[in-house]
PDB file of N, CA and C in Angstrom:
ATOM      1  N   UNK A   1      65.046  84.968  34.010  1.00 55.00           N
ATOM      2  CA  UNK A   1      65.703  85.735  35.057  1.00 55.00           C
ATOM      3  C   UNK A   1      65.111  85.348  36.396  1.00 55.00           C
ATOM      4  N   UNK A   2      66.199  85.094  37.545  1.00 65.00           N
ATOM      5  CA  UNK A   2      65.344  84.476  39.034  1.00 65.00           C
ATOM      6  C   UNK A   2      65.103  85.825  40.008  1.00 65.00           C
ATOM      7  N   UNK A   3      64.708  85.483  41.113  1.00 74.00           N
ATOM      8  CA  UNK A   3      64.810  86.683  41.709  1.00 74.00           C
ATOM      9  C   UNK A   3      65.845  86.992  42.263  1.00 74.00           C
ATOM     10  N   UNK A   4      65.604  88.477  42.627  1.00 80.00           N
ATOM     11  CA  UNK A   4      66.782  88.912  43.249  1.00 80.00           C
ATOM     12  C   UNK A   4      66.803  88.757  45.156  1.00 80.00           C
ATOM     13  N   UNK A   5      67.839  88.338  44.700  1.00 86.00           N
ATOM     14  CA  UNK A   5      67.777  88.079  46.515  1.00 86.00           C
ATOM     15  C   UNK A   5      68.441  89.231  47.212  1.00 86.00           C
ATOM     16  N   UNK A   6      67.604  89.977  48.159  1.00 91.00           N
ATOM     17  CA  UNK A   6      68.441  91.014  48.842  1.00 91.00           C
ATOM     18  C   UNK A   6      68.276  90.827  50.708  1.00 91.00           C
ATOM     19  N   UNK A   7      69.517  90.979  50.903  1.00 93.00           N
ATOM     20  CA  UNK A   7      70.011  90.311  52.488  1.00 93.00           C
ATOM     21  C   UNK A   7      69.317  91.953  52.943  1.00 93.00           C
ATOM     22  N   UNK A   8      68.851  91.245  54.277  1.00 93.00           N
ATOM     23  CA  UNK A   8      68.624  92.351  55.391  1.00 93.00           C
ATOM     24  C   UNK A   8      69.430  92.256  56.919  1.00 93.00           C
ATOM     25  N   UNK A   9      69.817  93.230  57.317  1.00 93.00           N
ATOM     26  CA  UNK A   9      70.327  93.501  58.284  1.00 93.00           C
ATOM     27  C   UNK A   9      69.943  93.705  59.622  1.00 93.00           C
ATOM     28  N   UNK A  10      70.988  93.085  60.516  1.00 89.00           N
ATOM     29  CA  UNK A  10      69.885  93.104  61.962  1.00 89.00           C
ATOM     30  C   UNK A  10      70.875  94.421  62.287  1.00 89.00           C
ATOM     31  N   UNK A  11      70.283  95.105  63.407  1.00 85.00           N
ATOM     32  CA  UNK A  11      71.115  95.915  64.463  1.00 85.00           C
ATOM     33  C   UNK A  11      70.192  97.244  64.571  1.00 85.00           C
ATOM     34  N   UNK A  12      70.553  98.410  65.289  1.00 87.00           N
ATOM     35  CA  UNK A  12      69.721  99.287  65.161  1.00 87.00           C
ATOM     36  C   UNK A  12      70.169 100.748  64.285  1.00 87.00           C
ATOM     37  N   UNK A  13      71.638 100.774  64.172  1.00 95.00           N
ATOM     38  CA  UNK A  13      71.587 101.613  63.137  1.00 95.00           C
ATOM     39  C   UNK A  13      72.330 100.964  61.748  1.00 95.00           C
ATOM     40  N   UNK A  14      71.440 101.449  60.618  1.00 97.00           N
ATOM     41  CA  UNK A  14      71.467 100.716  59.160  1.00 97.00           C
ATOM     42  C   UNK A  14      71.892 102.013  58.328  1.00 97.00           C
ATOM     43  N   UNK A  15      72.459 101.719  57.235  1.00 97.00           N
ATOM     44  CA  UNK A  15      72.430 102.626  56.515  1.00 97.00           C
ATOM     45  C   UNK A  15      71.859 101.795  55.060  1.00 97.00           C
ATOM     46  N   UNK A  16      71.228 102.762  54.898  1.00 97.00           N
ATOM     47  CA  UNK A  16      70.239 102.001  52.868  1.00 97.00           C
ATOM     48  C   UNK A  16      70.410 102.620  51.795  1.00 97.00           C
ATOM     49  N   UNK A  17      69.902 102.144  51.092  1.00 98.00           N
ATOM     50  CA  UNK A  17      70.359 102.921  49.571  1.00 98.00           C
ATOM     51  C   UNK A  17      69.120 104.096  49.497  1.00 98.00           C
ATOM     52  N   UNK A  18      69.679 105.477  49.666  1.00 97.00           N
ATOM     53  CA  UNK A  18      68.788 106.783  49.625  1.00 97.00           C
ATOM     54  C   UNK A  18      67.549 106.549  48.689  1.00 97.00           C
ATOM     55  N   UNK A  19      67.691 106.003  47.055  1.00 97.00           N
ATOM     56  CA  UNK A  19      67.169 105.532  46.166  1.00 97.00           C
ATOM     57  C   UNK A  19      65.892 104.124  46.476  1.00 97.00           C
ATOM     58  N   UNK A  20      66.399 103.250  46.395  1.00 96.00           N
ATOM     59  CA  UNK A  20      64.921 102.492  46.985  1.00 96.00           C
ATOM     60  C   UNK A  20      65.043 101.512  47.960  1.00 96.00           C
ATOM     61  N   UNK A  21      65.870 102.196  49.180  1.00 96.00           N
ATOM     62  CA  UNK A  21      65.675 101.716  50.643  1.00 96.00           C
ATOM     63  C   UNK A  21      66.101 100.536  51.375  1.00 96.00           C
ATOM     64  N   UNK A  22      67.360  99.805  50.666  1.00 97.00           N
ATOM     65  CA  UNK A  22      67.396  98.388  50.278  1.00 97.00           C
ATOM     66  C   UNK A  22      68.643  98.510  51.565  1.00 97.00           C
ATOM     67  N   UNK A  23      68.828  97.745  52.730  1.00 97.00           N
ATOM     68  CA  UNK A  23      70.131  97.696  53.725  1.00 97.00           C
ATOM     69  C   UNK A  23      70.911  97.750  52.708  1.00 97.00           C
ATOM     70  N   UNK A  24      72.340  98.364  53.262  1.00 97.00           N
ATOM     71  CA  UNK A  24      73.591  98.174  52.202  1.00 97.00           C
ATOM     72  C   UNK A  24      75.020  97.789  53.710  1.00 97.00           C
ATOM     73  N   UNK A  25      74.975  98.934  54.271  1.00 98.00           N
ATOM     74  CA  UNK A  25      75.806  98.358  55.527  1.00 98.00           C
ATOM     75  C   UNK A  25      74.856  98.863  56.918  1.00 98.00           C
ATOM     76  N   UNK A  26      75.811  97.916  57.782  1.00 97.00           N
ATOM     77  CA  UNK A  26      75.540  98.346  58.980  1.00 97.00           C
ATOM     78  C   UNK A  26      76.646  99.763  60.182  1.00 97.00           C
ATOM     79  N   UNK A  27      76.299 100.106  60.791  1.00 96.00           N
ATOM     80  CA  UNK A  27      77.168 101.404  62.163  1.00 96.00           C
ATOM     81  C   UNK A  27      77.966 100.812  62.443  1.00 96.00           C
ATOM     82  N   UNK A  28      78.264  99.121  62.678  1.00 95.00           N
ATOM     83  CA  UNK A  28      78.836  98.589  63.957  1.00 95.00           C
ATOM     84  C   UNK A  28      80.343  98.146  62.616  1.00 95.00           C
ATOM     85  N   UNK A  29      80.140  98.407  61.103  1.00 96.00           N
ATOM     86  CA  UNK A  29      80.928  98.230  59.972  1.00 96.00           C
ATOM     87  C   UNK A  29      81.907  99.286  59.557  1.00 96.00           C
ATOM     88  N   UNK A  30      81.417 100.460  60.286  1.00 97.00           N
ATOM     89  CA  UNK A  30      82.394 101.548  59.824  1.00 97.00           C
ATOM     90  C   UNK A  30      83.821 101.680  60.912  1.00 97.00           C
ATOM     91  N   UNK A  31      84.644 101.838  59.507  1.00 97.00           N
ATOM     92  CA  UNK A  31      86.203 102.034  60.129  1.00 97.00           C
ATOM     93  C   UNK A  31      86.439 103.560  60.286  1.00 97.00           C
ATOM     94  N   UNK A  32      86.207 104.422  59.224  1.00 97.00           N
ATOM     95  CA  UNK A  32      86.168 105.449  59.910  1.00 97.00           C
ATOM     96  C   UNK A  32      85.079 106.378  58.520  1.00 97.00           C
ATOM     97  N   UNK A  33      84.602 107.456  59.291  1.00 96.00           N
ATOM     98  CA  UNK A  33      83.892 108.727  58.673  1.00 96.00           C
ATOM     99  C   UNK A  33      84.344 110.077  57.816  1.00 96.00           C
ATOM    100  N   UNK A  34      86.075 109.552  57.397  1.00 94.00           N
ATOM    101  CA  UNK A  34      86.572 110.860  57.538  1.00 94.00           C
ATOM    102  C   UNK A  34      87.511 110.400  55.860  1.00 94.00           C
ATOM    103  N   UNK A  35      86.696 110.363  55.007  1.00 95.00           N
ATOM    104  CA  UNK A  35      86.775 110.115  53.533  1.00 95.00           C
ATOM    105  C   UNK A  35      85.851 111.170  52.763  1.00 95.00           C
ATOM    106  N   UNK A  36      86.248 111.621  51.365  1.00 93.00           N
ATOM    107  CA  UNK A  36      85.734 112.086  50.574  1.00 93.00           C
ATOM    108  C   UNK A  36      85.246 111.205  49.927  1.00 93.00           C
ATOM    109  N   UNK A  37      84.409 111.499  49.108  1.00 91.00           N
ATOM    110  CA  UNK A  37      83.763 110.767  47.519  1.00 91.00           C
ATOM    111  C   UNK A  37      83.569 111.508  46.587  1.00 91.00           C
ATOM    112  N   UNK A  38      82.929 111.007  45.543  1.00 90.00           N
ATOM    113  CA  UNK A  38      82.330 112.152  44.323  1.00 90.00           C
ATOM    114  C   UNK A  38      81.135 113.309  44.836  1.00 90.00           C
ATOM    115  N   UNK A  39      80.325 112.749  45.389  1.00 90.00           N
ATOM    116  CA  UNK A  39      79.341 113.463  45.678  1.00 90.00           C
ATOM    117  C   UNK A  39      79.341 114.328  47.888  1.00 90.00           C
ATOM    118  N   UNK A  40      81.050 114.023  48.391  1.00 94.00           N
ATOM    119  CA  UNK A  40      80.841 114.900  49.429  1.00 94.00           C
ATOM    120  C   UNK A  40      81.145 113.620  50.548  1.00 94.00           C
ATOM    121  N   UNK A  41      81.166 114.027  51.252  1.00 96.00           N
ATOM    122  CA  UNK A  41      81.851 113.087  52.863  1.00 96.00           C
ATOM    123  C   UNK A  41      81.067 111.917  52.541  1.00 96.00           C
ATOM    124  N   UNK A  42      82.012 110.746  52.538  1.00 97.00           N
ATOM    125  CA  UNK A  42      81.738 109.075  52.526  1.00 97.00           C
ATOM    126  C   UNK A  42      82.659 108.753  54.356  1.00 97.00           C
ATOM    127  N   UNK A  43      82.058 107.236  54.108  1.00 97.00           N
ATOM    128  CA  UNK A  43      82.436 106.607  55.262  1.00 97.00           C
ATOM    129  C   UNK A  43      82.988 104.863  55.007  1.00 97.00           C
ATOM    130  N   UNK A  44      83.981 104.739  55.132  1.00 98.00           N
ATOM    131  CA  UNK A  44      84.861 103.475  54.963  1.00 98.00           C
ATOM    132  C   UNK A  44      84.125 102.591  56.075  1.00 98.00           C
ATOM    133  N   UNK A  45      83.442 100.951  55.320  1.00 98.00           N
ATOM    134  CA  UNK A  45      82.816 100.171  55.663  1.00 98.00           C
ATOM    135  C   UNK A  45      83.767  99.221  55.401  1.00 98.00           C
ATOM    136  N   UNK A  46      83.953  97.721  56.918  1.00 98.00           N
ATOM    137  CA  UNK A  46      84.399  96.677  56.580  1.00 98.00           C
ATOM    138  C   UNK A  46      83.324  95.653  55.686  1.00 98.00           C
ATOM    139  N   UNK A  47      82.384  95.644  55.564  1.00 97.00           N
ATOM    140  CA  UNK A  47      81.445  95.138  54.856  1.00 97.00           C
ATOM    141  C   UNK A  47      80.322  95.765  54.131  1.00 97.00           C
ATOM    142  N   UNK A  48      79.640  95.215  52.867  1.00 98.00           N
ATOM    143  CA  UNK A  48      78.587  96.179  52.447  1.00 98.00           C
ATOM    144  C   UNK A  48      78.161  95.127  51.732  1.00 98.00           C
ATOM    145  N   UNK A  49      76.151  95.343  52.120  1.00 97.00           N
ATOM    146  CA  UNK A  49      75.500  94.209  51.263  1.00 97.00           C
ATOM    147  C   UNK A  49      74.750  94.279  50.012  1.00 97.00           C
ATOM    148  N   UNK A  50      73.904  93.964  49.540  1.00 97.00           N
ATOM    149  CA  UNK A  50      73.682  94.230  48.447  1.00 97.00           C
ATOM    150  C   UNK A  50      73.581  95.161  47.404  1.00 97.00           C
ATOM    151  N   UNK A  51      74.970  94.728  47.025  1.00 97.00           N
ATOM    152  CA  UNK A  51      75.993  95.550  45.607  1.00 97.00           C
ATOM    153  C   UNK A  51      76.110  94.961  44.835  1.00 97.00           C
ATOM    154  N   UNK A  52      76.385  95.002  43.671  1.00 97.00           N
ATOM    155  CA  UNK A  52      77.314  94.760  42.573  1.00 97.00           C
ATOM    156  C   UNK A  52      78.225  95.622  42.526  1.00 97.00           C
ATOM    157  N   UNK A  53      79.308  94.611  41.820  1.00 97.00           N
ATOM    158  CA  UNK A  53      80.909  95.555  41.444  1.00 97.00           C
ATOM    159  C   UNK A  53      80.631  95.966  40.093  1.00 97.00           C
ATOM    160  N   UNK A  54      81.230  97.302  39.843  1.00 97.00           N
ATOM    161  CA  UNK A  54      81.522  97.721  38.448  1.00 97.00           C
ATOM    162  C   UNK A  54      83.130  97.062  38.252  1.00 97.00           C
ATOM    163  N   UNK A  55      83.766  97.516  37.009  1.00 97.00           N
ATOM    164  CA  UNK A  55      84.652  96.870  36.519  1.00 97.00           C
ATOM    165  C   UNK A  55      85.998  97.194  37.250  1.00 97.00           C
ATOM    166  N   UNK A  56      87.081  96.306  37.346  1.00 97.00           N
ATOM    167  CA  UNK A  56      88.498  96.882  38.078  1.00 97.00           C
ATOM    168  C   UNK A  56      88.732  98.069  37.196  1.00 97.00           C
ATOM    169  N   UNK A  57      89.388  98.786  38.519  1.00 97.00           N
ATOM    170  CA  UNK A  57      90.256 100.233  37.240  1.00 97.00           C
ATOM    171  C   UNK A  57      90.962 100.973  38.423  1.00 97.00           C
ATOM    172  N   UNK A  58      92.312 101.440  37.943  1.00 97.00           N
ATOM    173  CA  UNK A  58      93.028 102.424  38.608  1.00 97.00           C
ATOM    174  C   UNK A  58      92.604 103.328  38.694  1.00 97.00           C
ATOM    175  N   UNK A  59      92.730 104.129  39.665  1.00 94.00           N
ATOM    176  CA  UNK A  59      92.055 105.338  39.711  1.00 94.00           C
ATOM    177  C   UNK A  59      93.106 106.197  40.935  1.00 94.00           C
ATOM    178  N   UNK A  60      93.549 107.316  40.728  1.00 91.00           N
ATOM    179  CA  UNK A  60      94.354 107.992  41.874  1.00 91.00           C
ATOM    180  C   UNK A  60      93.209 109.122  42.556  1.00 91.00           C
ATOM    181  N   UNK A  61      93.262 108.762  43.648  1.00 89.00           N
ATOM    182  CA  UNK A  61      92.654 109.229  44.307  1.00 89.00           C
ATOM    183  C   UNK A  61      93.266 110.132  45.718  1.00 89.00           C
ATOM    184  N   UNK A  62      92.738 110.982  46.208  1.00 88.00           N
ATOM    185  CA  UNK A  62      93.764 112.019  47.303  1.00 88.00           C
ATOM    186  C   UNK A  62      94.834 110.992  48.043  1.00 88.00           C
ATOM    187  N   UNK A  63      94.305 109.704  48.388  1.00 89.00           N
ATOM    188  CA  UNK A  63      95.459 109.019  49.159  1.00 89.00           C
ATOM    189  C   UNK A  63      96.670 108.617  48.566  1.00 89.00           C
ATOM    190  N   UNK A  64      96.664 108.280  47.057  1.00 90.00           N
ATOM    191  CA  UNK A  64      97.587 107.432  46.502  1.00 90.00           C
ATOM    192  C   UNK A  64      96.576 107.247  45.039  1.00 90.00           C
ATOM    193  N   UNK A  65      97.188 106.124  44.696  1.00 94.00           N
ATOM    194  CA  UNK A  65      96.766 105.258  43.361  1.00 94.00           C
ATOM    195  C   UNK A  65      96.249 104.024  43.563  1.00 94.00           C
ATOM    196  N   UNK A  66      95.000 103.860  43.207  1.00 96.00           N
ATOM    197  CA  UNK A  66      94.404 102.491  43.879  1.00 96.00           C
ATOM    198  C   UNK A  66      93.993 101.523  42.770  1.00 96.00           C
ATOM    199  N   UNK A  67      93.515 100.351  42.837  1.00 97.00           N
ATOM    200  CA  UNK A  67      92.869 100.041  42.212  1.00 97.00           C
ATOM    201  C   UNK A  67      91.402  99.306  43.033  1.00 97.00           C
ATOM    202  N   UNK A  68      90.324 100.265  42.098  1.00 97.00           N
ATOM    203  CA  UNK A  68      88.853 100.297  42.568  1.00 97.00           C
ATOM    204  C   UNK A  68      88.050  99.472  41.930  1.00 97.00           C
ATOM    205  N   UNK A  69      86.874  98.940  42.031  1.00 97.00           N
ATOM    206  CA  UNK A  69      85.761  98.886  41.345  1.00 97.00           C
ATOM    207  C   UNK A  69      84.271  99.983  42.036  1.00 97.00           C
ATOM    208  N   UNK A  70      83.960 100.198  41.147  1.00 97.00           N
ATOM    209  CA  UNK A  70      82.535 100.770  41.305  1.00 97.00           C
ATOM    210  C   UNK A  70      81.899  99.946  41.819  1.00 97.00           C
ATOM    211  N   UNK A  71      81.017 100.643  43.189  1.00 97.00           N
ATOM    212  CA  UNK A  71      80.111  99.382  43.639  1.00 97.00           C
ATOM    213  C   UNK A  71      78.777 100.183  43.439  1.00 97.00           C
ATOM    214  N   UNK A  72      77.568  99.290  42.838  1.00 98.00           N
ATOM    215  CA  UNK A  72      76.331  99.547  43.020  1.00 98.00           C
ATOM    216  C   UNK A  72      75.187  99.248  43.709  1.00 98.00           C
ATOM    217  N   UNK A  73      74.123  99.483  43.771  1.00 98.00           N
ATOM    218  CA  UNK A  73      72.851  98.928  44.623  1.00 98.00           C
ATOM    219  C   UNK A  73      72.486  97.621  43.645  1.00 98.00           C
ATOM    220  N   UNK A  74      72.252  96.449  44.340  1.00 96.00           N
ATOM    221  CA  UNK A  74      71.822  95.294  43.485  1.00 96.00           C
ATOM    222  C   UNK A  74      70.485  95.161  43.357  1.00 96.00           C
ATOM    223  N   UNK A  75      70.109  96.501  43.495  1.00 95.00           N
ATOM    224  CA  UNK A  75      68.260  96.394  44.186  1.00 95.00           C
ATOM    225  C   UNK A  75      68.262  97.715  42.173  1.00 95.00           C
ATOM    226  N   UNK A  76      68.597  98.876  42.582  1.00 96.00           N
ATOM    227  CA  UNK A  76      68.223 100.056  41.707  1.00 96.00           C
ATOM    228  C   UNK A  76      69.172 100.441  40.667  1.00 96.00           C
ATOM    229  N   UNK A  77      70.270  99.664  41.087  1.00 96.00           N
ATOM    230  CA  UNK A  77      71.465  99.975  40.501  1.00 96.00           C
ATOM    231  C   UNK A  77      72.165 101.720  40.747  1.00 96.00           C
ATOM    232  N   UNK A  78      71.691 102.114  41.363  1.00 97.00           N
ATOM    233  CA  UNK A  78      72.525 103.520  41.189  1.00 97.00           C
ATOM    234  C   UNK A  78      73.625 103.354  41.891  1.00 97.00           C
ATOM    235  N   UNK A  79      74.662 103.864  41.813  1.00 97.00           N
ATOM    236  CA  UNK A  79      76.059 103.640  42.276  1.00 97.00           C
ATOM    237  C   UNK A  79      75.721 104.577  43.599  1.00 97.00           C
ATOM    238  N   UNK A  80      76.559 103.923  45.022  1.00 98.00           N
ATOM    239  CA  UNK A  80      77.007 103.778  45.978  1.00 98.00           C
ATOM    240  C   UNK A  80      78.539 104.693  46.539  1.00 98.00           C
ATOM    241  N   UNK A  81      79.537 104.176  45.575  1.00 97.00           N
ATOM    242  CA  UNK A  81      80.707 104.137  45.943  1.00 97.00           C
ATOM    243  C   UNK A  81      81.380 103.685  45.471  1.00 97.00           C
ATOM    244  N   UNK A  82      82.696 103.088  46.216  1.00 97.00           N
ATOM    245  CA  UNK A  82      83.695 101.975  45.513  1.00 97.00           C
ATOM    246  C   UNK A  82      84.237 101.415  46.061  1.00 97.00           C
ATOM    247  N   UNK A  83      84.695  99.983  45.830  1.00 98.00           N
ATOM    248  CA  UNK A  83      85.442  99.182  46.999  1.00 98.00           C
ATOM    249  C   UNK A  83      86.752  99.120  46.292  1.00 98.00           C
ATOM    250  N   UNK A  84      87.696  98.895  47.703  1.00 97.00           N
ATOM    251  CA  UNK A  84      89.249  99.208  46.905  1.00 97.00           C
ATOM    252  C   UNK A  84      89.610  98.064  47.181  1.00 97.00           C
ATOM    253  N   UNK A  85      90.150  97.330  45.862  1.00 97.00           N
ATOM    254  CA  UNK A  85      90.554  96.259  45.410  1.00 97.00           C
ATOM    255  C   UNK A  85      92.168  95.869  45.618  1.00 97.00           C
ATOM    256  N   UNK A  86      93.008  96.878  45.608  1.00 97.00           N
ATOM    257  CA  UNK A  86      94.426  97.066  45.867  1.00 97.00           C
ATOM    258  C   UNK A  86      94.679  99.048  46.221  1.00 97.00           C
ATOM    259  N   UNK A  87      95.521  98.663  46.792  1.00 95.00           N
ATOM    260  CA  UNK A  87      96.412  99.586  47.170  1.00 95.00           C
ATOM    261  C   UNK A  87      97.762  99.985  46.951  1.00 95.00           C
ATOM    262  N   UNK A  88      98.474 100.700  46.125  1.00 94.00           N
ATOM    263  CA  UNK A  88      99.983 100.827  45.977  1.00 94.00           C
ATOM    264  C   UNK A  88     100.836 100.965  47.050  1.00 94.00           C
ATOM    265  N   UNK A  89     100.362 102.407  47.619  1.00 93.00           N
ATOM    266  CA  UNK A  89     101.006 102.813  49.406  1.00 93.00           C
ATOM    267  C   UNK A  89     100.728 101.340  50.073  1.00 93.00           C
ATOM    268  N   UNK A  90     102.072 101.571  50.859  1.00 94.00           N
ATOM    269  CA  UNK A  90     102.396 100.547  52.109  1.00 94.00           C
ATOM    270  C   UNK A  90     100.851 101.218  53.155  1.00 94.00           C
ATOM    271  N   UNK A  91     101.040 102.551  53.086  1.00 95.00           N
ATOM    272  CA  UNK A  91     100.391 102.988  54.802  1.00 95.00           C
ATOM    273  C   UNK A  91      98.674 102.800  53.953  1.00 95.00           C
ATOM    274  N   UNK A  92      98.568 102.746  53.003  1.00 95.00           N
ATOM    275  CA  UNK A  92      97.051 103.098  52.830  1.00 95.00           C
ATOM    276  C   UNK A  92      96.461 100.615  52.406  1.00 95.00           C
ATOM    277  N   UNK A  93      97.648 100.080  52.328  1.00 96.00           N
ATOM    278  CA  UNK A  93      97.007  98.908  52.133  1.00 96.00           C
ATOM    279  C   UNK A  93      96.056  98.347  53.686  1.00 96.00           C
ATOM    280  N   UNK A  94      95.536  98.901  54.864  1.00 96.00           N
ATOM    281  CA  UNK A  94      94.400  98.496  55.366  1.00 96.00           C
ATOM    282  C   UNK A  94      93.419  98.724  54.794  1.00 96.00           C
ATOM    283  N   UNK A  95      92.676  99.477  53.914  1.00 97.00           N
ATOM    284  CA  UNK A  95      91.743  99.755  52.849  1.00 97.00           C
ATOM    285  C   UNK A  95      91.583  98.643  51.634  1.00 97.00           C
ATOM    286  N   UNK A  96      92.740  97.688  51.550  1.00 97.00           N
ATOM    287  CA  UNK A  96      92.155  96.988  50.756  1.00 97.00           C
ATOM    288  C   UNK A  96      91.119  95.573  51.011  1.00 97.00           C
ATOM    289  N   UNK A  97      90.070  95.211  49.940  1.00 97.00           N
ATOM    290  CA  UNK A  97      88.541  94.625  50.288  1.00 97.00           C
ATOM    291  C   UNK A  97      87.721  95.638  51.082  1.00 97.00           C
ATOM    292  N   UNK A  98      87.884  96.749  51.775  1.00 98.00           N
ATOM    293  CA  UNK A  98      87.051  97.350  51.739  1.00 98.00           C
ATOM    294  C   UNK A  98      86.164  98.565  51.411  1.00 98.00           C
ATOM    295  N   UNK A  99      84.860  99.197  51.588  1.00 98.00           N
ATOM    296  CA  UNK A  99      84.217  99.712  51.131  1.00 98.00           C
ATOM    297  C   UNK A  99      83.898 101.245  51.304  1.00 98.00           C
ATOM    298  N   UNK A 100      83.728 102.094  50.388  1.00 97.00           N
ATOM    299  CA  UNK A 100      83.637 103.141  50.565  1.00 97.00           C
ATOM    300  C   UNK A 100      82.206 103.648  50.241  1.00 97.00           C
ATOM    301  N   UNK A 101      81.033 103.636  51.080  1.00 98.00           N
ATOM    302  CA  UNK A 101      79.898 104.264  51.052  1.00 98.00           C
ATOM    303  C   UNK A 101      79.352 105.753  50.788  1.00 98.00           C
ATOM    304  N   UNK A 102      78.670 106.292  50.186  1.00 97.00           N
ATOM    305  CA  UNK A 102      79.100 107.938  49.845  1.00 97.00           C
ATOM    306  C   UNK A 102      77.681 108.581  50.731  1.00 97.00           C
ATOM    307  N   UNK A 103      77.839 109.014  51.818  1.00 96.00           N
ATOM    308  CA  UNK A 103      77.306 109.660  52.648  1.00 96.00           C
ATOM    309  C   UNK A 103      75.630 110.212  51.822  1.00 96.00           C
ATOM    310  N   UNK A 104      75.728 111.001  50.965  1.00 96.00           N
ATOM    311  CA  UNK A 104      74.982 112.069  50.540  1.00 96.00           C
ATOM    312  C   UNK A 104      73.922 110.463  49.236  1.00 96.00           C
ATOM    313  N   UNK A 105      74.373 109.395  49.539  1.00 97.00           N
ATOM    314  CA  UNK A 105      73.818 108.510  48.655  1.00 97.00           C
ATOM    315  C   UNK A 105      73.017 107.395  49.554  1.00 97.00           C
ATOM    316  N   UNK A 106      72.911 107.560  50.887  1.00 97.00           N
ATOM    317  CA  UNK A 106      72.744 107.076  52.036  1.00 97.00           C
ATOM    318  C   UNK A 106      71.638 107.447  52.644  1.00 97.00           C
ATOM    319  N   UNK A 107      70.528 106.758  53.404  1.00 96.00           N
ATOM    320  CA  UNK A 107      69.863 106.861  54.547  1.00 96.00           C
ATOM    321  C   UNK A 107      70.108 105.974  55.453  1.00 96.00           C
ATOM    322  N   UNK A 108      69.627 106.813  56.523  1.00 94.00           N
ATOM    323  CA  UNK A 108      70.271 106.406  57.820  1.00 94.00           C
ATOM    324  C   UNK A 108      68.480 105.857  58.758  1.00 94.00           C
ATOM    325  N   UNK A 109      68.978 104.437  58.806  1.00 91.00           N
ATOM    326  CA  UNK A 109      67.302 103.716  59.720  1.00 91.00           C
ATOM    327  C   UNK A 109      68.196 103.731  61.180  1.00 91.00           C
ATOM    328  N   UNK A 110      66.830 103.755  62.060  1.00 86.00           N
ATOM    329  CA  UNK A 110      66.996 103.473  63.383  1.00 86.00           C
ATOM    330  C   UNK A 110      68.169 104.221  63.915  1.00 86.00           C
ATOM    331  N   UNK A 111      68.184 105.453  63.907  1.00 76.00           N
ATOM    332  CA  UNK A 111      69.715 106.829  64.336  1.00 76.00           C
ATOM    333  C   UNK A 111      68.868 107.768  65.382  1.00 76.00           C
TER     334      UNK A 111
END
């Protein structure tokens, strides 16, 4: 097994994995703040770094019917969120490739 390579982030506000502290996105990445998740207010990211995907799967969610994968920390593995892979709705396909971060799974550096 090699190592794990985990990217770090420049800028001054970061958000990390609450769990063991690892950058995941950056402030200057969020589209907007005004999403639910499992665990309570998330925030829709155009990018997010070290994750792994869990497996494709439909899932209907308050907007529509999507298809998601689970994204995790590539550092602790505890799940994150989910990135939306497709979209059915016409109005909700800007969401697709990107990421849904779950607030309450989050710390916030340099705020």
């Amino acid at each position: 097994m090699g190592r794990l390579y985990i990217e770090s982030l420049s800028g001054h506000k970061i958000f990390k994995c609450k769990f063991c502290k690892v950058d995941s996105a950056s402030h200057e990445d969020i589209v907007s703040k005004d999403f639910q998740g499992r665990f309570g207010r998330a925030y829709l990211f155009r990018h997010a770094v070290n994750i792994s995907l869990g497996p494709t799967e439909e899932r209907s969610l308050i907007s529509g019917l999507h298809t998601v994968n689970d994204i995790y920390c590539s550092s602790c593995q505890q799940i994150l969120g989910w990135r939306y892979e497709k979209a059915y709705e016409p109005s909700q396909k800007y969401k697709e490739g990107m990421y849904i971060l779950e607030k309450e799974r989050m710390l916030k550096e340099g705020w």
